[in-house]
PDB file of C-alpha atoms in Angstrom:
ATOM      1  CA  UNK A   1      -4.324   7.688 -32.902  1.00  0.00           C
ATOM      2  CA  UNK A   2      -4.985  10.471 -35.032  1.00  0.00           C
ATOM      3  CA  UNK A   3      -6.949  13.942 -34.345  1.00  0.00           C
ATOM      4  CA  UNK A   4      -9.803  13.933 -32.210  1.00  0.00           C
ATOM      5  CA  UNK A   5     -13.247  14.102 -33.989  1.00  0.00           C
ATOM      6  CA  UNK A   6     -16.099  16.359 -32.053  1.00  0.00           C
ATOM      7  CA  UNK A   7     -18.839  14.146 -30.921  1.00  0.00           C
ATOM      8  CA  UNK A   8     -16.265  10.918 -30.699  1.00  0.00           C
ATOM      9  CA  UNK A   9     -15.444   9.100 -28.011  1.00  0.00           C
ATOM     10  CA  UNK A  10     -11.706   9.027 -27.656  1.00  0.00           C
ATOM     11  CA  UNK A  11     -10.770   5.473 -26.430  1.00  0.00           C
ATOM     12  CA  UNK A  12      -6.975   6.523 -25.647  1.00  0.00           C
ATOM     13  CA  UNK A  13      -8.079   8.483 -22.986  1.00  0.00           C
ATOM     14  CA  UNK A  14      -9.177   6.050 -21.004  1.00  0.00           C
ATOM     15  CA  UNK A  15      -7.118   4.963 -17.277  1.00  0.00           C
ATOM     16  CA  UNK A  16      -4.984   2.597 -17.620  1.00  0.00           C
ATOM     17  CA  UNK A  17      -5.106  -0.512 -16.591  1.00  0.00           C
ATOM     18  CA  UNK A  18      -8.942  -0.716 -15.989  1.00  0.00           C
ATOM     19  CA  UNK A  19     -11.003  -3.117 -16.637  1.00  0.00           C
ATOM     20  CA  UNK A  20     -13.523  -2.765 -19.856  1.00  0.00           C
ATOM     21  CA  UNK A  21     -16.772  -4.049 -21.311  1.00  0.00           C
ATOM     22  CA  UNK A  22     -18.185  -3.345 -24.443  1.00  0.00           C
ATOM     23  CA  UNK A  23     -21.935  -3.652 -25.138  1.00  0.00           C
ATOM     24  CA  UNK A  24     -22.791  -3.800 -29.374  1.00  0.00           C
ATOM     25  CA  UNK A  25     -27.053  -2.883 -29.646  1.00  0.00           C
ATOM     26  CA  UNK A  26     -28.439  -4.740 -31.869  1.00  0.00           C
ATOM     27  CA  UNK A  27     -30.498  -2.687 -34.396  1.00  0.00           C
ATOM     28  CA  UNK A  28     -30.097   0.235 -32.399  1.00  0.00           C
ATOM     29  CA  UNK A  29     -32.366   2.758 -34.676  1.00  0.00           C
ATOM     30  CA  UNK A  30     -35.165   0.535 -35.573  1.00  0.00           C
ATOM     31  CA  UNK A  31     -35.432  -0.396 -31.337  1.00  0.00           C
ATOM     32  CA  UNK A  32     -36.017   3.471 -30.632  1.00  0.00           C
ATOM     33  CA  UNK A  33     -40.117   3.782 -30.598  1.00  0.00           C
ATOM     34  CA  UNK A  34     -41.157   7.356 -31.826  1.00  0.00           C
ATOM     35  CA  UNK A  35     -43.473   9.443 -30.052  1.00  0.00           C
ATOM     36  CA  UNK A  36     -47.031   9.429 -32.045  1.00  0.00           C
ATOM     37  CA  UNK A  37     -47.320  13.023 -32.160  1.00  0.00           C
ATOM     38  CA  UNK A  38     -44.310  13.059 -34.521  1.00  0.00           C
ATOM     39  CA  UNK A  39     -45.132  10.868 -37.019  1.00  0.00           C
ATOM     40  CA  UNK A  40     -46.032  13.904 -39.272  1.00  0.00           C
ATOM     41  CA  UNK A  41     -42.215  14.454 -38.886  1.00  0.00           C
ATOM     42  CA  UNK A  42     -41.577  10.917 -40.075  1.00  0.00           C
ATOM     43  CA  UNK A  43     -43.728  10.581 -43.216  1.00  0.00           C
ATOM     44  CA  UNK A  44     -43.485   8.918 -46.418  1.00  0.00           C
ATOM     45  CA  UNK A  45     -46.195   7.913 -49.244  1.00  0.00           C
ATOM     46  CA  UNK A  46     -45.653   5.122 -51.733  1.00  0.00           C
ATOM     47  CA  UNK A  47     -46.934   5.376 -55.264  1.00  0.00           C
ATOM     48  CA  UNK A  48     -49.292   2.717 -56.486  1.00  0.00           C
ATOM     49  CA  UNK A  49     -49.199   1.175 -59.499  1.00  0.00           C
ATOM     50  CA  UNK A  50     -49.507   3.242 -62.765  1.00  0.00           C
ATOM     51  CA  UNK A  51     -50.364   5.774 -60.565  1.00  0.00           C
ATOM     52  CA  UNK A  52     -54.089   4.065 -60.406  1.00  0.00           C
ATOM     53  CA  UNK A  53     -54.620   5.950 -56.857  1.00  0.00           C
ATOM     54  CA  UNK A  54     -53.627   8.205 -54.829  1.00  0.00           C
ATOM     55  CA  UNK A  55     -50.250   8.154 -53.092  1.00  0.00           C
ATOM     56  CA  UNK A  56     -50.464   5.467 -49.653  1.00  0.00           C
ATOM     57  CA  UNK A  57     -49.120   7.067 -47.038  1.00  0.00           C
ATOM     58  CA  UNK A  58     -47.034   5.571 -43.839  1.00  0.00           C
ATOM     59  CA  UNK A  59     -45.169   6.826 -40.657  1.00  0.00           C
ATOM     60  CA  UNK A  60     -42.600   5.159 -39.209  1.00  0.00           C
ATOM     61  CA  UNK A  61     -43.486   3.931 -35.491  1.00  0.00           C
ATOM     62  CA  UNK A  62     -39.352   3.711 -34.334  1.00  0.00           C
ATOM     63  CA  UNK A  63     -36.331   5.787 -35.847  1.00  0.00           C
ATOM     64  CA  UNK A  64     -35.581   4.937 -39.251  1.00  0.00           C
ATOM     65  CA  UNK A  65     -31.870   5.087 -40.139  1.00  0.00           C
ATOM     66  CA  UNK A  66     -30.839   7.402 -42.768  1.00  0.00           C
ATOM     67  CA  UNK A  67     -32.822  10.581 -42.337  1.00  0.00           C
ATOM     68  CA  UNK A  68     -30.434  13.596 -41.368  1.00  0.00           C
ATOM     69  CA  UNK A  69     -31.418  14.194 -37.942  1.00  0.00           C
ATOM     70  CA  UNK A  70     -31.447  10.259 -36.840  1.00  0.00           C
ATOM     71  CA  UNK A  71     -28.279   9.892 -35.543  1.00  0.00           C
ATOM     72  CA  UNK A  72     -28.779  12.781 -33.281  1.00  0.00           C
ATOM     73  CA  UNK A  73     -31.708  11.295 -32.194  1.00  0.00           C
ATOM     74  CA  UNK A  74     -30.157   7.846 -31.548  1.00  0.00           C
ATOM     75  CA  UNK A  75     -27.114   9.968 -29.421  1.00  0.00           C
ATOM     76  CA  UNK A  76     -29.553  12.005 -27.369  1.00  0.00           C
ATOM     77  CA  UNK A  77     -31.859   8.624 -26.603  1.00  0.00           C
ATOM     78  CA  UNK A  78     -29.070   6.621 -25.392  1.00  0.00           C
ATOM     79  CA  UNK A  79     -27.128   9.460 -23.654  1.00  0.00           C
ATOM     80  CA  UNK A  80     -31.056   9.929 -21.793  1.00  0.00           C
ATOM     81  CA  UNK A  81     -30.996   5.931 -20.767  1.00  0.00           C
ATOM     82  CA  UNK A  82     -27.282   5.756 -19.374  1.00  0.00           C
ATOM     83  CA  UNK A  83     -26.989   9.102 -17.703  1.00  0.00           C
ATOM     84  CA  UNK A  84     -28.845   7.158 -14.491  1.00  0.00           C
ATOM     85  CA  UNK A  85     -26.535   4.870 -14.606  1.00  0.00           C
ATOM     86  CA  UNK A  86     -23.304   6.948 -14.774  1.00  0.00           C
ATOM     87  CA  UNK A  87     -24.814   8.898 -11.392  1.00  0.00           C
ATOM     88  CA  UNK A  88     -25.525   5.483  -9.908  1.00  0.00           C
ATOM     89  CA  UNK A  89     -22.009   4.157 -10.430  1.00  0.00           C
ATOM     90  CA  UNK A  90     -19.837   7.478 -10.087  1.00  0.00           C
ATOM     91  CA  UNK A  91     -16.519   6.820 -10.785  1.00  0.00           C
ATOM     92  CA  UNK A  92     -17.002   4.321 -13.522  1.00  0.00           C
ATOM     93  CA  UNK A  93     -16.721   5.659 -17.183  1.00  0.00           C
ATOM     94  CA  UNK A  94     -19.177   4.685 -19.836  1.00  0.00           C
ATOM     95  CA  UNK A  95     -18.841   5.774 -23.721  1.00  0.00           C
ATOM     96  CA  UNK A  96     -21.136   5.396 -26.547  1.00  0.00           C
ATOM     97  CA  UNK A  97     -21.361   5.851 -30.139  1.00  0.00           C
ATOM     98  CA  UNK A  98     -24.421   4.981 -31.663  1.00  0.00           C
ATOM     99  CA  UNK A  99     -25.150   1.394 -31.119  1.00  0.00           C
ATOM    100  CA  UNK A 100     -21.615   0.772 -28.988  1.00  0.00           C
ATOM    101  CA  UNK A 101     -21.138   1.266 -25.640  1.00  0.00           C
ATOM    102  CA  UNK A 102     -17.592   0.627 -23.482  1.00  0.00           C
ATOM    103  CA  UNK A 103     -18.014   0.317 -19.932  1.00  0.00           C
ATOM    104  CA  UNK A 104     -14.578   0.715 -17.997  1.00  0.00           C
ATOM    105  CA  UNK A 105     -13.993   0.517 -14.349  1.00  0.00           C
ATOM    106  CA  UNK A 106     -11.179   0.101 -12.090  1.00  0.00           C
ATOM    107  CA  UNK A 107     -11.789  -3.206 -10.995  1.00  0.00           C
ATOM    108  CA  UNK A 108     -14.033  -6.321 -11.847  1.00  0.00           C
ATOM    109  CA  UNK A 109     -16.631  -5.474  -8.907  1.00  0.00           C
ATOM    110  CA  UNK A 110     -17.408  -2.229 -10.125  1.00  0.00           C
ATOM    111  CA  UNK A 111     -17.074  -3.032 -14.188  1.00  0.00           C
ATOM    112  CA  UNK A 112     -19.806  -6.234 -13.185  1.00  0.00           C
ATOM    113  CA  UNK A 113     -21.822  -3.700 -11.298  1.00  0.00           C
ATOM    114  CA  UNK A 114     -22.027  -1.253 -13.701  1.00  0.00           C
ATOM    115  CA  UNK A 115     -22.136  -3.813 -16.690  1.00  0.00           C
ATOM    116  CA  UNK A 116     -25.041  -5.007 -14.859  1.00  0.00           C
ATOM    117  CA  UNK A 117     -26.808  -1.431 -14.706  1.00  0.00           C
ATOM    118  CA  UNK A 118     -26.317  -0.325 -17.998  1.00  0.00           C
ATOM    119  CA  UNK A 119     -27.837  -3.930 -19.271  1.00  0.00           C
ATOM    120  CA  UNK A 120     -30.635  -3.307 -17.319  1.00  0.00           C
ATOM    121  CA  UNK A 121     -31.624   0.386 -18.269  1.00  0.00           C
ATOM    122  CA  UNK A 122     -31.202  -1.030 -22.147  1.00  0.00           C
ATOM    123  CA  UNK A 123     -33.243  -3.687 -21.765  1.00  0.00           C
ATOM    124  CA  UNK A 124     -35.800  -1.959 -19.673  1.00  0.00           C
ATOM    125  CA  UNK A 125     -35.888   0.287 -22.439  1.00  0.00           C
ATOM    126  CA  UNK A 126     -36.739  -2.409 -24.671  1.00  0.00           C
ATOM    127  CA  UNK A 127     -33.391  -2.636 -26.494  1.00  0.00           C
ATOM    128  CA  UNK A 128     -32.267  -6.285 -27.801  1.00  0.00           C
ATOM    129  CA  UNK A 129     -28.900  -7.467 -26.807  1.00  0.00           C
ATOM    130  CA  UNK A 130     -26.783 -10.466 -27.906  1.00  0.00           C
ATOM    131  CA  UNK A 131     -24.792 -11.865 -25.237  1.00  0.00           C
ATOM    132  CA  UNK A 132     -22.171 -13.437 -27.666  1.00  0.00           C
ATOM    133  CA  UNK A 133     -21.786  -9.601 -28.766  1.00  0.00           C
ATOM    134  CA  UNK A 134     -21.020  -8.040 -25.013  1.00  0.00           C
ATOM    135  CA  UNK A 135     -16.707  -8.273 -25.355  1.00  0.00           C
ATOM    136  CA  UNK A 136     -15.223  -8.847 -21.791  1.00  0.00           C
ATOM    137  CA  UNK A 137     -12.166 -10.137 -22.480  1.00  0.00           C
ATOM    138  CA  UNK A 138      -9.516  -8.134 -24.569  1.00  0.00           C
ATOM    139  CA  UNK A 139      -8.570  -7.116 -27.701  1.00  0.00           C
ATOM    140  CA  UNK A 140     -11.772  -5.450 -27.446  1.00  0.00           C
ATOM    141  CA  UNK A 141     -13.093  -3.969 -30.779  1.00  0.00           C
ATOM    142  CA  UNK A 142     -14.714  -0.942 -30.392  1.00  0.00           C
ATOM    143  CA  UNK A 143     -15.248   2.291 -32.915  1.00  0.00           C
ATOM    144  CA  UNK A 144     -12.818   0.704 -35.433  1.00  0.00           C
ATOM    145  CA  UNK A 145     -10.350   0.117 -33.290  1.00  0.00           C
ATOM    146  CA  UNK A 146      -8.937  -2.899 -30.918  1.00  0.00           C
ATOM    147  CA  UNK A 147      -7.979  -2.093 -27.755  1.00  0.00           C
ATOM    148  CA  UNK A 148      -5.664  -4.269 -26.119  1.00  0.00           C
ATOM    149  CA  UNK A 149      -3.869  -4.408 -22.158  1.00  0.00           C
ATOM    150  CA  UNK A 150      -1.579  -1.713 -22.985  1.00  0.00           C
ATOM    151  CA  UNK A 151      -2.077  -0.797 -26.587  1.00  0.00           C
ATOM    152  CA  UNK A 152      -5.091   0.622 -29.089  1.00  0.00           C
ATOM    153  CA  UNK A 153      -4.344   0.041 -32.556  1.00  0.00           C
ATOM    154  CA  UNK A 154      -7.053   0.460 -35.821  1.00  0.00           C
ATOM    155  CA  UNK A 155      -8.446  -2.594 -36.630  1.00  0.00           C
ATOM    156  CA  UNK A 156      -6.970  -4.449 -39.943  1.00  0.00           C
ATOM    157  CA  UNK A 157      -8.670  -2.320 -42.878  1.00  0.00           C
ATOM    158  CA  UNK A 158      -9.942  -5.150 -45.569  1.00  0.00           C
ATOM    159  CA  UNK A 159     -10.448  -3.017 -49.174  1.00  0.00           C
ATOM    160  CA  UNK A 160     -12.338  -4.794 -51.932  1.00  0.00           C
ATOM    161  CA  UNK A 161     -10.498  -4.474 -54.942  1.00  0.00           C
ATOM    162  CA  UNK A 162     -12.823  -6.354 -57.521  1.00  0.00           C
ATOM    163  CA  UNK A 163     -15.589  -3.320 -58.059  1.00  0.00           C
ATOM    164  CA  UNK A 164     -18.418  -4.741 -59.825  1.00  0.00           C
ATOM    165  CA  UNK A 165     -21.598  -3.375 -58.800  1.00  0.00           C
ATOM    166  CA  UNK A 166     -22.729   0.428 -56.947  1.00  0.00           C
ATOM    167  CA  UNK A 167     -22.638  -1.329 -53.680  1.00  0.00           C
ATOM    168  CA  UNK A 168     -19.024  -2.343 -54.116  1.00  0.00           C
ATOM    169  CA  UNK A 169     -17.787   1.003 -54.916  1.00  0.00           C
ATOM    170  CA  UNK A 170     -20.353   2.330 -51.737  1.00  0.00           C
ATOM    171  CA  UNK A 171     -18.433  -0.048 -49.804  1.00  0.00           C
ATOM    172  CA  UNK A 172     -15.182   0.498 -51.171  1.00  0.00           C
ATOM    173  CA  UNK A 173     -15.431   4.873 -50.856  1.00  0.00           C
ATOM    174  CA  UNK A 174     -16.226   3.698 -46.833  1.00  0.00           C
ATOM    175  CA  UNK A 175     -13.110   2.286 -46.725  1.00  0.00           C
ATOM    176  CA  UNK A 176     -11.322   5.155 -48.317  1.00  0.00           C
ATOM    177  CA  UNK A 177     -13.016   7.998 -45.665  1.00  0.00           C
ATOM    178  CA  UNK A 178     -12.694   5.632 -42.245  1.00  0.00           C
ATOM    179  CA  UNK A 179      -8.801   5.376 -43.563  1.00  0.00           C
ATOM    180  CA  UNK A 180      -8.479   8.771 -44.177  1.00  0.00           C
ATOM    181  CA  UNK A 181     -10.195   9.970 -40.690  1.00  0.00           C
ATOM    182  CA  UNK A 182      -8.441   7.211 -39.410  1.00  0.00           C
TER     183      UNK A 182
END
């Protein structure tokens, strides 16, 4: 499965044989509202044309993806939501990464219970979920991986070999580092 990487979940440690959910947010960043008082923190200014006037400026009003210190951010936010949960449901386990969270249990009762907890506290929190996205039946994807009853394999790595544009060669050094952490 490879080395472990600090800060990532590590699927293959997992019990076997229990059951598992996984829960995909969608647009996790952009669903996290910022506190007013930092919006000095979360500036930017937008020219105007020819440079007629001075420099608009904005805030953002929820976590923009791509500054540094977002993903931290997002980490510490959800970790704050589901660490009720995870006392309220003891022995269950619950991982996330990001926008991805696997909910495993050692039977259906508790995995529904829990399932139903951890749905709750993200949509309290005013997260949007997809139900078509929430995986409860294996192979479940999760973290580039698919996890099946008794195995976890990487999931089928697709590289683009007809670079035209910067986007495709963007897309196509992704491939290159998630294969070489892989």
């Amino acid at each position: 499965m490879g080395s472990l990487r600090p800060g990532m979940p590590s699927p293959p440690m997992l019990p076997q044989n229990w059951n598992l959910a996984i829960i995909d947010i969608k647009d996790c960043f952009f669903q996290i509202p910022l506190h007013p008082d930092n919006a000095p923190c979360f500036a930017f200014s937008v020219p105007t044309l020819n440079q007629e006037a001075l420099r608009k400026r904005y805030h953002w009003k929820f976590l923009p993806q791509g500054m540094k210190n977002s993903p931290s951010i997002c980490q510490g936010y959800l970790s704050s939501l589901l660490s009720p949960v995870r006392a309220a449901v003891g022995e269950v386990i619950i991982l996330h990464y990001m926008d991805d969270v696997l909910v495993c249990a050692p039977n259906d009762d508790l995995l529904s219970h829990a399932l139903d907890l951890t749905l709750d506290s993200l949509v309290a929190a005013g997260f949007e979920l997809q139900e078509e996205k929430i995986q409860r039946m294996l192979p479940w994807k999760y973290l580039g991986l698919e996890i099946g009853k008794r195995t976890i394999v990487l999931q089928k790595l697709v590289v683009k070999n007809n670079i035209r544009t910067l986007p495709d060669v963007q897309q196509w050094c992704g491939s290159l580092n998630w294969g070489l952490e892989a």
